[in-house]
Amino acid sequence: MTEERSRAIGEELQAARLDKGLSLDDIQATTKIQKRYLAAIENGQFDQLPGAFYERAFTRQYAAAVGIDADSFLKVHNEIPQANEVEADLSNARVDTDNVTRAGMHRQEESAIEKTRSIIPKIIVGIVILAVIAAIWFVVSSFAGNAKQQISNDDSKTTVTSSKVASSTQSSEVKTSSSAESSKASSAKSSSEAPKTEIGQPTIAGNTSTIEIKTKLDTTHKLTLIASGDVWSQATVNGQQVVYQTITGGSTQDVALPAGTNSIVLNFGNANNVKVQFDGKDVALNNASLVWGANINLVNN
């Protein structure tokens, strides 16, 4: 892009902002784009943005925020590359806890405390696994000891008369039949009472949807991201990041949800190209911009 064209774009966006009496802080609050990138756009310094993908995406959002028809604006200034013509530089991109997209051009190294915090969950998981193994070993050992004692007691008993054996056999058959019928009834009851997954409607706050899903928490589930076009995706399950990549158009990304999952956080760039499913059921995001987030809360049904 020429310097003259860049400056013209910035001046037109800045004039529209001032005409509406808005500050850069107001635009940041609306678009969730970091203010220093908004200032770079106004100054025609598109080289300060993290990549060509963001030049078009950020300019589109800025134009919409100040009341300019984004499609017409980009068509007039058609020197901004299309998002699917340039590989997006997402190596350092992230969406922070305040839902502001930051490309991380000068992202600081993780501190020792942050590294320690990332290791602590793994240590806890290791301790829990060892505790479970010890509990299983104790139960198996106890069962084996009881079985051995039972065999010894059976060998020491005297034989009973044939009439008692027959009576005992008949009683055992009656109990077995009763137990089988009871088991079938219990199984049928459990099947009829099996909880169904209920996906709630989203509530919107800024650029984020909050969705509640009622389901069975003690079983595994699957989240599927379906891309109709290239979309940058980030997924965090129970506080641990499991997806951080660009999903190409026409492909899907499955996310396995372990038993006990109760929190899923999603963030997308080019969000209009993505569809989300939970166990094969559609999850509505109702996104209204290219950069969008979703907080999915699972509750026991």
PDB file of C-alpha atoms in Angstrom:
ATOM      1  CA  MET A   1       0.000   0.000   0.000  1.00  0.00           C
ATOM      2  CA  THR A   2       1.295   3.482  -0.908  1.00  0.00           C
ATOM      3  CA  GLU A   3       1.962   6.005   1.835  1.00  0.00           C
ATOM      4  CA  GLU A   4      -0.562   8.403   0.270  1.00  0.00           C
ATOM      5  CA  ARG A   5      -3.302   5.744   0.228  1.00  0.00           C
ATOM      6  CA  SER A   6      -2.559   4.743   3.843  1.00  0.00           C
ATOM      7  CA  ARG A   7      -2.739   8.353   4.990  1.00  0.00           C
ATOM      8  CA  ALA A   8      -6.052   8.882   3.138  1.00  0.00           C
ATOM      9  CA  ILE A   9      -7.628   5.875   4.843  1.00  0.00           C
ATOM     10  CA  GLY A  10      -6.470   7.025   8.279  1.00  0.00           C
ATOM     11  CA  GLU A  11      -7.610  10.613   7.775  1.00  0.00           C
ATOM     12  CA  GLU A  12     -11.072   9.548   6.586  1.00  0.00           C
ATOM     13  CA  LEU A  13     -11.577   7.222   9.578  1.00  0.00           C
ATOM     14  CA  GLN A  14     -10.271   9.855  12.020  1.00  0.00           C
ATOM     15  CA  ALA A  15     -12.590  12.501  10.549  1.00  0.00           C
ATOM     16  CA  ALA A  16     -15.590  10.177  10.915  1.00  0.00           C
ATOM     17  CA  ARG A  17     -14.641   9.457  14.534  1.00  0.00           C
ATOM     18  CA  LEU A  18     -14.254  13.140  15.438  1.00  0.00           C
ATOM     19  CA  ASP A  19     -17.498  13.965  13.639  1.00  0.00           C
ATOM     20  CA  LYS A  20     -19.300  11.560  15.999  1.00  0.00           C
ATOM     21  CA  GLY A  21     -17.485  12.956  19.040  1.00  0.00           C
ATOM     22  CA  LEU A  22     -15.788   9.629  19.849  1.00  0.00           C
ATOM     23  CA  SER A  23     -12.357   9.046  21.378  1.00  0.00           C
ATOM     24  CA  LEU A  24      -9.934   6.230  20.595  1.00  0.00           C
ATOM     25  CA  ASP A  25     -10.903   4.709  23.965  1.00  0.00           C
ATOM     26  CA  ASP A  26     -14.517   4.605  22.778  1.00  0.00           C
ATOM     27  CA  ILE A  27     -13.496   2.840  19.555  1.00  0.00           C
ATOM     28  CA  GLN A  28     -11.363   0.354  21.539  1.00  0.00           C
ATOM     29  CA  ALA A  29     -14.318  -0.428  23.831  1.00  0.00           C
ATOM     30  CA  THR A  30     -16.555  -1.063  20.799  1.00  0.00           C
ATOM     31  CA  THR A  31     -14.161  -3.071  18.609  1.00  0.00           C
ATOM     32  CA  LYS A  32     -11.884  -4.642  21.283  1.00  0.00           C
ATOM     33  CA  ILE A  33      -8.916  -3.544  19.133  1.00  0.00           C
ATOM     34  CA  GLN A  34      -5.928  -2.238  21.108  1.00  0.00           C
ATOM     35  CA  LYS A  35      -5.767   1.582  21.024  1.00  0.00           C
ATOM     36  CA  ARG A  36      -2.190   1.743  19.701  1.00  0.00           C
ATOM     37  CA  TYR A  37      -3.318  -0.130  16.569  1.00  0.00           C
ATOM     38  CA  LEU A  38      -6.248   2.274  16.120  1.00  0.00           C
ATOM     39  CA  ALA A  39      -3.824   5.214  16.364  1.00  0.00           C
ATOM     40  CA  ALA A  40      -1.519   3.532  13.817  1.00  0.00           C
ATOM     41  CA  ILE A  41      -4.426   3.198  11.369  1.00  0.00           C
ATOM     42  CA  GLU A  42      -5.358   6.882  11.762  1.00  0.00           C
ATOM     43  CA  ASN A  43      -1.718   7.877  11.146  1.00  0.00           C
ATOM     44  CA  GLY A  44      -1.534   5.698   8.025  1.00  0.00           C
ATOM     45  CA  GLN A  45       1.111   3.490   9.690  1.00  0.00           C
ATOM     46  CA  PHE A  46      -0.259   0.116   8.591  1.00  0.00           C
ATOM     47  CA  ASP A  47       3.240  -1.357   8.933  1.00  0.00           C
ATOM     48  CA  GLN A  48       2.705  -1.149  12.729  1.00  0.00           C
ATOM     49  CA  LEU A  49      -0.106  -3.764  12.498  1.00  0.00           C
ATOM     50  CA  PRO A  50       0.835  -7.446  12.989  1.00  0.00           C
ATOM     51  CA  GLY A  51       0.076  -8.513   9.418  1.00  0.00           C
ATOM     52  CA  ALA A  52      -1.986  -8.001   6.260  1.00  0.00           C
ATOM     53  CA  PHE A  53      -4.855 -10.068   7.692  1.00  0.00           C
ATOM     54  CA  TYR A  54      -5.281  -7.541  10.487  1.00  0.00           C
ATOM     55  CA  GLU A  55      -4.992  -4.523   8.138  1.00  0.00           C
ATOM     56  CA  ARG A  56      -8.282  -5.453   6.524  1.00  0.00           C
ATOM     57  CA  ALA A  57     -10.014  -6.869   9.627  1.00  0.00           C
ATOM     58  CA  PHE A  58      -9.167  -3.902  11.887  1.00  0.00           C
ATOM     59  CA  THR A  59     -10.001  -1.327   9.196  1.00  0.00           C
ATOM     60  CA  ARG A  60     -13.392  -2.996   8.606  1.00  0.00           C
ATOM     61  CA  GLN A  61     -14.234  -2.932  12.326  1.00  0.00           C
ATOM     62  CA  TYR A  62     -13.048   0.680  12.747  1.00  0.00           C
ATOM     63  CA  ALA A  63     -15.205   1.804   9.798  1.00  0.00           C
ATOM     64  CA  ALA A  64     -18.281   0.019  11.178  1.00  0.00           C
ATOM     65  CA  ALA A  65     -17.705   1.578  14.634  1.00  0.00           C
ATOM     66  CA  VAL A  66     -17.802   5.127  13.223  1.00  0.00           C
ATOM     67  CA  GLY A  67     -20.858   4.511  11.032  1.00  0.00           C
ATOM     68  CA  ILE A  68     -19.136   3.949   7.668  1.00  0.00           C
ATOM     69  CA  ASP A  69     -20.344   1.139   5.375  1.00  0.00           C
ATOM     70  CA  ALA A  70     -17.328  -1.176   5.739  1.00  0.00           C
ATOM     71  CA  ASP A  71     -17.789  -3.023   2.406  1.00  0.00           C
ATOM     72  CA  SER A  72     -18.056   0.175   0.351  1.00  0.00           C
ATOM     73  CA  PHE A  73     -15.156   1.753   2.233  1.00  0.00           C
ATOM     74  CA  LEU A  74     -12.865  -1.227   1.575  1.00  0.00           C
ATOM     75  CA  LYS A  75     -13.944  -1.355  -2.050  1.00  0.00           C
ATOM     76  CA  VAL A  76     -12.949   2.279  -2.532  1.00  0.00           C
ATOM     77  CA  HIS A  77      -9.612   1.699  -0.809  1.00  0.00           C
ATOM     78  CA  ASN A  78      -9.037  -1.623  -2.553  1.00  0.00           C
ATOM     79  CA  GLU A  79      -5.272  -1.667  -1.987  1.00  0.00           C
ATOM     80  CA  ILE A  80      -5.802  -3.339   1.418  1.00  0.00           C
ATOM     81  CA  PRO A  81      -5.190  -7.079   0.736  1.00  0.00           C
ATOM     82  CA  GLN A  82      -8.060  -9.549   1.040  1.00  0.00           C
ATOM     83  CA  ALA A  83      -7.800 -11.749   4.144  1.00  0.00           C
ATOM     84  CA  ASN A  84      -7.653 -14.927   2.035  1.00  0.00           C
ATOM     85  CA  GLU A  85      -4.864 -13.590  -0.180  1.00  0.00           C
ATOM     86  CA  VAL A  86      -2.279 -13.195   2.582  1.00  0.00           C
ATOM     87  CA  GLU A  87      -1.194 -15.673   5.234  1.00  0.00           C
ATOM     88  CA  ALA A  88      -2.112 -14.151   8.598  1.00  0.00           C
ATOM     89  CA  ASP A  89       0.772 -13.694  11.000  1.00  0.00           C
ATOM     90  CA  LEU A  90      -0.756 -15.275  14.119  1.00  0.00           C
ATOM     91  CA  SER A  91       2.466 -16.482  15.726  1.00  0.00           C
ATOM     92  CA  ASN A  92       2.134 -14.004  18.588  1.00  0.00           C
ATOM     93  CA  ALA A  93      -1.593 -13.161  18.473  1.00  0.00           C
ATOM     94  CA  ARG A  94      -3.736 -13.623  21.575  1.00  0.00           C
ATOM     95  CA  VAL A  95      -6.967 -12.474  23.195  1.00  0.00           C
ATOM     96  CA  ASP A  96      -6.318 -11.348  26.776  1.00  0.00           C
ATOM     97  CA  THR A  97      -8.681 -11.682  29.759  1.00  0.00           C
ATOM     98  CA  ASP A  98     -10.137  -8.236  29.003  1.00  0.00           C
ATOM     99  CA  ASN A  99     -11.289  -9.581  25.561  1.00  0.00           C
ATOM    100  CA  VAL A 100      -8.959  -7.114  23.741  1.00  0.00           C
ATOM    101  CA  THR A 101      -7.140  -8.639  20.749  1.00  0.00           C
ATOM    102  CA  ARG A 102      -3.387  -8.119  21.038  1.00  0.00           C
ATOM    103  CA  ALA A 103      -0.997  -9.303  18.349  1.00  0.00           C
ATOM    104  CA  GLY A 104       1.875  -9.391  20.856  1.00  0.00           C
ATOM    105  CA  MET A 105       4.568  -7.760  18.737  1.00  0.00           C
ATOM    106  CA  HIS A 106       6.541  -7.045  21.929  1.00  0.00           C
ATOM    107  CA  ARG A 107       5.100  -9.693  24.199  1.00  0.00           C
ATOM    108  CA  GLN A 108       7.160 -10.101  27.355  1.00  0.00           C
ATOM    109  CA  GLU A 109       8.723 -13.398  28.258  1.00  0.00           C
ATOM    110  CA  GLU A 110       6.842 -15.494  30.777  1.00  0.00           C
ATOM    111  CA  SER A 111       7.979 -14.739  34.299  1.00  0.00           C
ATOM    112  CA  ALA A 112       9.226 -17.439  36.628  1.00  0.00           C
ATOM    113  CA  ILE A 113       5.945 -17.214  38.558  1.00  0.00           C
ATOM    114  CA  GLU A 114       3.888 -17.772  35.397  1.00  0.00           C
ATOM    115  CA  LYS A 115       6.004 -20.781  34.460  1.00  0.00           C
ATOM    116  CA  THR A 116       5.585 -22.190  37.956  1.00  0.00           C
ATOM    117  CA  ARG A 117       1.823 -21.705  37.777  1.00  0.00           C
ATOM    118  CA  SER A 118       1.680 -23.621  34.506  1.00  0.00           C
ATOM    119  CA  ILE A 119       3.546 -26.561  36.080  1.00  0.00           C
ATOM    120  CA  ILE A 120       1.456 -26.753  39.289  1.00  0.00           C
ATOM    121  CA  PRO A 121      -1.656 -28.277  37.607  1.00  0.00           C
ATOM    122  CA  LYS A 122       0.500 -31.042  36.107  1.00  0.00           C
ATOM    123  CA  ILE A 123       1.979 -31.833  39.525  1.00  0.00           C
ATOM    124  CA  ILE A 124      -1.500 -31.990  41.050  1.00  0.00           C
ATOM    125  CA  VAL A 125      -2.698 -34.326  38.276  1.00  0.00           C
ATOM    126  CA  GLY A 126       0.310 -36.597  38.909  1.00  0.00           C
ATOM    127  CA  ILE A 127      -0.458 -36.768  42.640  1.00  0.00           C
ATOM    128  CA  VAL A 128      -4.114 -37.590  41.946  1.00  0.00           C
ATOM    129  CA  ILE A 129      -3.128 -40.381  39.531  1.00  0.00           C
ATOM    130  CA  LEU A 130      -0.798 -41.922  42.127  1.00  0.00           C
ATOM    131  CA  ALA A 131      -3.564 -41.739  44.754  1.00  0.00           C
ATOM    132  CA  VAL A 132      -6.026 -43.482  42.420  1.00  0.00           C
ATOM    133  CA  ILE A 133      -3.513 -46.255  41.624  1.00  0.00           C
ATOM    134  CA  ALA A 134      -2.879 -46.797  45.358  1.00  0.00           C
ATOM    135  CA  ALA A 135      -6.632 -46.989  46.051  1.00  0.00           C
ATOM    136  CA  ILE A 136      -7.159 -49.538  43.248  1.00  0.00           C
ATOM    137  CA  TRP A 137      -4.275 -51.667  44.557  1.00  0.00           C
ATOM    138  CA  PHE A 138      -5.768 -51.618  48.078  1.00  0.00           C
ATOM    139  CA  VAL A 139      -9.232 -52.659  46.840  1.00  0.00           C
ATOM    140  CA  VAL A 140      -7.844 -55.481  44.670  1.00  0.00           C
ATOM    141  CA  SER A 141      -5.687 -56.765  47.533  1.00  0.00           C
ATOM    142  CA  SER A 142      -8.629 -56.747  49.944  1.00  0.00           C
ATOM    143  CA  PHE A 143     -10.858 -58.541  47.442  1.00  0.00           C
ATOM    144  CA  ALA A 144      -8.249 -61.248  46.803  1.00  0.00           C
ATOM    145  CA  GLY A 145      -7.829 -61.840  50.549  1.00  0.00           C
ATOM    146  CA  ASN A 146     -11.588 -62.124  51.102  1.00  0.00           C
ATOM    147  CA  ALA A 147     -11.950 -64.538  48.165  1.00  0.00           C
ATOM    148  CA  LYS A 148      -9.191 -66.783  49.528  1.00  0.00           C
ATOM    149  CA  GLN A 149     -10.828 -66.811  52.994  1.00  0.00           C
ATOM    150  CA  GLN A 150     -14.214 -67.667  51.450  1.00  0.00           C
ATOM    151  CA  ILE A 151     -12.750 -70.638  49.553  1.00  0.00           C
ATOM    152  CA  SER A 152     -11.162 -71.934  52.756  1.00  0.00           C
ATOM    153  CA  ASN A 153     -14.456 -71.664  54.651  1.00  0.00           C
ATOM    154  CA  ASP A 154     -16.343 -73.479  51.873  1.00  0.00           C
ATOM    155  CA  ASP A 155     -13.898 -76.405  51.983  1.00  0.00           C
ATOM    156  CA  SER A 156     -14.391 -76.825  55.748  1.00  0.00           C
ATOM    157  CA  LYS A 157     -18.195 -77.142  55.565  1.00  0.00           C
ATOM    158  CA  THR A 158     -19.860 -80.567  55.746  1.00  0.00           C
ATOM    159  CA  THR A 159     -21.953 -81.843  52.848  1.00  0.00           C
ATOM    160  CA  VAL A 160     -25.651 -81.336  53.131  1.00  0.00           C
ATOM    161  CA  THR A 161     -28.384 -83.869  52.332  1.00  0.00           C
ATOM    162  CA  SER A 162     -29.712 -84.175  48.802  1.00  0.00           C
ATOM    163  CA  SER A 163     -33.067 -82.682  49.831  1.00  0.00           C
ATOM    164  CA  LYS A 164     -31.371 -79.596  51.252  1.00  0.00           C
ATOM    165  CA  VAL A 165     -29.260 -79.276  48.109  1.00  0.00           C
ATOM    166  CA  ALA A 166     -32.360 -79.428  45.921  1.00  0.00           C
ATOM    167  CA  SER A 167     -34.146 -76.885  48.109  1.00  0.00           C
ATOM    168  CA  SER A 168     -31.142 -74.606  48.038  1.00  0.00           C
ATOM    169  CA  THR A 169     -30.902 -74.950  44.235  1.00  0.00           C
ATOM    170  CA  GLN A 170     -34.570 -74.054  43.749  1.00  0.00           C
ATOM    171  CA  SER A 171     -34.218 -71.078  46.103  1.00  0.00           C
ATOM    172  CA  SER A 172     -31.135 -69.932  44.216  1.00  0.00           C
ATOM    173  CA  GLU A 173     -32.952 -70.181  40.855  1.00  0.00           C
ATOM    174  CA  VAL A 174     -35.877 -68.135  42.211  1.00  0.00           C
ATOM    175  CA  LYS A 175     -33.493 -65.479  43.557  1.00  0.00           C
ATOM    176  CA  THR A 176     -31.556 -65.432  40.266  1.00  0.00           C
ATOM    177  CA  SER A 177     -34.766 -64.974  38.252  1.00  0.00           C
ATOM    178  CA  SER A 178     -35.956 -62.226  40.604  1.00  0.00           C
ATOM    179  CA  SER A 179     -32.586 -60.527  40.453  1.00  0.00           C
ATOM    180  CA  ALA A 180     -32.576 -60.652  36.624  1.00  0.00           C
ATOM    181  CA  GLU A 181     -36.058 -59.117  36.422  1.00  0.00           C
ATOM    182  CA  SER A 182     -35.068 -56.432  38.930  1.00  0.00           C
ATOM    183  CA  SER A 183     -31.931 -55.671  36.902  1.00  0.00           C
ATOM    184  CA  LYS A 184     -33.966 -55.334  33.683  1.00  0.00           C
ATOM    185  CA  ALA A 185     -36.466 -53.009  35.383  1.00  0.00           C
ATOM    186  CA  SER A 186     -33.644 -50.911  36.816  1.00  0.00           C
ATOM    187  CA  SER A 187     -31.933 -50.736  33.408  1.00  0.00           C
ATOM    188  CA  ALA A 188     -35.184 -49.675  31.692  1.00  0.00           C
ATOM    189  CA  LYS A 189     -35.794 -47.016  34.354  1.00  0.00           C
ATOM    190  CA  SER A 190     -32.233 -45.665  34.010  1.00  0.00           C
ATOM    191  CA  SER A 191     -32.625 -45.530  30.223  1.00  0.00           C
ATOM    192  CA  SER A 192     -35.910 -43.621  30.441  1.00  0.00           C
ATOM    193  CA  GLU A 193     -34.443 -41.171  32.965  1.00  0.00           C
ATOM    194  CA  ALA A 194     -31.186 -40.508  31.035  1.00  0.00           C
ATOM    195  CA  PRO A 195     -30.667 -36.716  30.952  1.00  0.00           C
ATOM    196  CA  LYS A 196     -30.775 -34.915  27.612  1.00  0.00           C
ATOM    197  CA  THR A 197     -28.381 -32.177  26.518  1.00  0.00           C
ATOM    198  CA  GLU A 198     -30.036 -28.751  26.502  1.00  0.00           C
ATOM    199  CA  ILE A 199     -28.221 -25.856  24.764  1.00  0.00           C
ATOM    200  CA  GLY A 200     -29.340 -22.412  25.920  1.00  0.00           C
ATOM    201  CA  GLN A 201     -29.558 -19.211  23.914  1.00  0.00           C
ATOM    202  CA  PRO A 202     -26.562 -16.821  24.107  1.00  0.00           C
ATOM    203  CA  THR A 203     -26.485 -13.589  26.049  1.00  0.00           C
ATOM    204  CA  ILE A 204     -24.316 -10.889  24.460  1.00  0.00           C
ATOM    205  CA  ALA A 205     -21.971  -8.502  26.282  1.00  0.00           C
ATOM    206  CA  GLY A 206     -19.687  -6.457  24.003  1.00  0.00           C
ATOM    207  CA  ASN A 207     -18.020  -8.924  21.597  1.00  0.00           C
ATOM    208  CA  THR A 208     -18.678 -12.015  23.756  1.00  0.00           C
ATOM    209  CA  SER A 209     -21.493 -14.585  23.913  1.00  0.00           C
ATOM    210  CA  THR A 210     -22.251 -16.435  27.161  1.00  0.00           C
ATOM    211  CA  ILE A 211     -24.002 -19.795  26.696  1.00  0.00           C
ATOM    212  CA  GLU A 212     -25.208 -22.375  29.235  1.00  0.00           C
ATOM    213  CA  ILE A 213     -25.363 -26.072  28.282  1.00  0.00           C
ATOM    214  CA  LYS A 214     -27.159 -28.549  30.532  1.00  0.00           C
ATOM    215  CA  THR A 215     -25.717 -32.045  30.133  1.00  0.00           C
ATOM    216  CA  LYS A 216     -24.251 -35.004  32.024  1.00  0.00           C
ATOM    217  CA  LEU A 217     -20.933 -33.829  33.497  1.00  0.00           C
ATOM    218  CA  ASP A 218     -19.534 -37.230  34.503  1.00  0.00           C
ATOM    219  CA  THR A 219     -19.176 -38.369  30.864  1.00  0.00           C
ATOM    220  CA  THR A 220     -16.982 -37.219  27.984  1.00  0.00           C
ATOM    221  CA  HIS A 221     -18.262 -34.893  25.244  1.00  0.00           C
ATOM    222  CA  LYS A 222     -17.024 -33.430  21.948  1.00  0.00           C
ATOM    223  CA  LEU A 223     -16.863 -29.841  20.687  1.00  0.00           C
ATOM    224  CA  THR A 224     -16.543 -29.342  16.917  1.00  0.00           C
ATOM    225  CA  LEU A 225     -15.386 -26.167  15.119  1.00  0.00           C
ATOM    226  CA  ILE A 226     -16.552 -26.108  11.465  1.00  0.00           C
ATOM    227  CA  ALA A 227     -14.852 -23.542   9.182  1.00  0.00           C
ATOM    228  CA  SER A 228     -16.563 -22.350   5.996  1.00  0.00           C
ATOM    229  CA  GLY A 229     -13.551 -20.082   5.367  1.00  0.00           C
ATOM    230  CA  ASP A 230     -10.192 -19.448   7.038  1.00  0.00           C
ATOM    231  CA  VAL A 231     -10.720 -18.626  10.724  1.00  0.00           C
ATOM    232  CA  TRP A 232      -8.249 -18.067  13.556  1.00  0.00           C
ATOM    233  CA  SER A 233      -9.348 -20.102  16.589  1.00  0.00           C
ATOM    234  CA  GLN A 234      -8.394 -20.353  20.252  1.00  0.00           C
ATOM    235  CA  ALA A 235     -10.071 -22.831  22.660  1.00  0.00           C
ATOM    236  CA  THR A 236      -9.469 -23.154  26.405  1.00  0.00           C
ATOM    237  CA  VAL A 237     -11.004 -26.059  28.375  1.00  0.00           C
ATOM    238  CA  ASN A 238     -11.109 -25.843  32.185  1.00  0.00           C
ATOM    239  CA  GLY A 239      -8.436 -23.130  32.063  1.00  0.00           C
ATOM    240  CA  GLN A 240      -6.044 -25.065  29.749  1.00  0.00           C
ATOM    241  CA  GLN A 241      -5.495 -23.972  26.144  1.00  0.00           C
ATOM    242  CA  VAL A 242      -6.121 -26.871  23.712  1.00  0.00           C
ATOM    243  CA  VAL A 243      -6.485 -25.081  20.328  1.00  0.00           C
ATOM    244  CA  TYR A 244      -4.417 -22.134  19.007  1.00  0.00           C
ATOM    245  CA  GLN A 245      -4.332 -22.124  15.202  1.00  0.00           C
ATOM    246  CA  THR A 246      -5.918 -21.076  11.918  1.00  0.00           C
ATOM    247  CA  ILE A 247      -8.545 -23.548  10.665  1.00  0.00           C
ATOM    248  CA  THR A 248      -8.664 -23.545   6.877  1.00  0.00           C
ATOM    249  CA  GLY A 249     -11.965 -23.204   5.044  1.00  0.00           C
ATOM    250  CA  GLY A 250     -13.854 -26.459   4.466  1.00  0.00           C
ATOM    251  CA  SER A 251     -12.223 -28.273   7.402  1.00  0.00           C
ATOM    252  CA  THR A 252     -13.220 -29.054  11.003  1.00  0.00           C
ATOM    253  CA  GLN A 253     -11.418 -29.167  14.352  1.00  0.00           C
ATOM    254  CA  ASP A 254     -12.650 -31.590  17.056  1.00  0.00           C
ATOM    255  CA  VAL A 255     -11.991 -30.819  20.728  1.00  0.00           C
ATOM    256  CA  ALA A 256     -12.328 -33.740  23.183  1.00  0.00           C
ATOM    257  CA  LEU A 257     -13.973 -32.686  26.453  1.00  0.00           C
ATOM    258  CA  PRO A 258     -13.068 -34.958  29.390  1.00  0.00           C
ATOM    259  CA  ALA A 259     -15.559 -35.922  32.089  1.00  0.00           C
ATOM    260  CA  GLY A 260     -15.976 -33.123  34.601  1.00  0.00           C
ATOM    261  CA  THR A 261     -15.557 -30.303  32.055  1.00  0.00           C
ATOM    262  CA  ASN A 262     -17.532 -27.243  33.141  1.00  0.00           C
ATOM    263  CA  SER A 263     -15.879 -24.300  31.364  1.00  0.00           C
ATOM    264  CA  ILE A 264     -15.027 -23.668  27.679  1.00  0.00           C
ATOM    265  CA  VAL A 265     -13.686 -20.326  26.405  1.00  0.00           C
ATOM    266  CA  LEU A 266     -13.545 -19.694  22.627  1.00  0.00           C
ATOM    267  CA  ASN A 267     -12.042 -16.778  20.679  1.00  0.00           C
ATOM    268  CA  PHE A 268     -12.190 -16.284  16.907  1.00  0.00           C
ATOM    269  CA  GLY A 269     -10.789 -13.986  14.239  1.00  0.00           C
ATOM    270  CA  ASN A 270     -12.925 -13.909  11.057  1.00  0.00           C
ATOM    271  CA  ALA A 271     -15.696 -15.295  13.279  1.00  0.00           C
ATOM    272  CA  ASN A 272     -18.340 -15.173  10.544  1.00  0.00           C
ATOM    273  CA  ASN A 273     -16.618 -18.207   8.967  1.00  0.00           C
ATOM    274  CA  VAL A 274     -17.023 -20.549  11.975  1.00  0.00           C
ATOM    275  CA  LYS A 275     -19.841 -22.772  13.262  1.00  0.00           C
ATOM    276  CA  VAL A 276     -19.732 -24.483  16.687  1.00  0.00           C
ATOM    277  CA  GLN A 277     -21.317 -27.828  17.624  1.00  0.00           C
ATOM    278  CA  PHE A 278     -21.565 -29.628  21.010  1.00  0.00           C
ATOM    279  CA  ASP A 279     -22.037 -33.402  20.652  1.00  0.00           C
ATOM    280  CA  GLY A 280     -23.348 -32.768  17.128  1.00  0.00           C
ATOM    281  CA  LYS A 281     -25.819 -30.059  18.185  1.00  0.00           C
ATOM    282  CA  ASP A 282     -25.464 -26.477  16.919  1.00  0.00           C
ATOM    283  CA  VAL A 283     -24.369 -23.838  19.433  1.00  0.00           C
ATOM    284  CA  ALA A 284     -25.527 -20.339  18.393  1.00  0.00           C
ATOM    285  CA  LEU A 285     -22.909 -17.580  18.899  1.00  0.00           C
ATOM    286  CA  ASN A 286     -24.958 -14.683  17.422  1.00  0.00           C
ATOM    287  CA  ASN A 287     -21.650 -12.946  16.653  1.00  0.00           C
ATOM    288  CA  ALA A 288     -21.864  -9.426  15.256  1.00  0.00           C
ATOM    289  CA  SER A 289     -18.201  -8.744  14.366  1.00  0.00           C
ATOM    290  CA  LEU A 290     -15.124 -10.460  12.932  1.00  0.00           C
ATOM    291  CA  VAL A 291     -13.413 -10.738  16.315  1.00  0.00           C
ATOM    292  CA  TRP A 292     -15.694 -12.665  18.687  1.00  0.00           C
ATOM    293  CA  GLY A 293     -15.504 -14.652  21.925  1.00  0.00           C
ATOM    294  CA  ALA A 294     -17.769 -17.234  23.597  1.00  0.00           C
ATOM    295  CA  ASN A 295     -17.940 -18.404  27.224  1.00  0.00           C
ATOM    296  CA  ILE A 296     -19.655 -21.826  27.429  1.00  0.00           C
ATOM    297  CA  ASN A 297     -20.658 -23.011  30.911  1.00  0.00           C
ATOM    298  CA  LEU A 298     -21.609 -26.692  31.406  1.00  0.00           C
ATOM    299  CA  VAL A 299     -24.015 -27.549  34.229  1.00  0.00           C
ATOM    300  CA  ASN A 300     -25.196 -30.976  35.337  1.00  0.00           C
ATOM    301  CA  ASN A 301     -28.570 -32.036  33.962  1.00  0.00           C
TER     302      ASN A 301
END
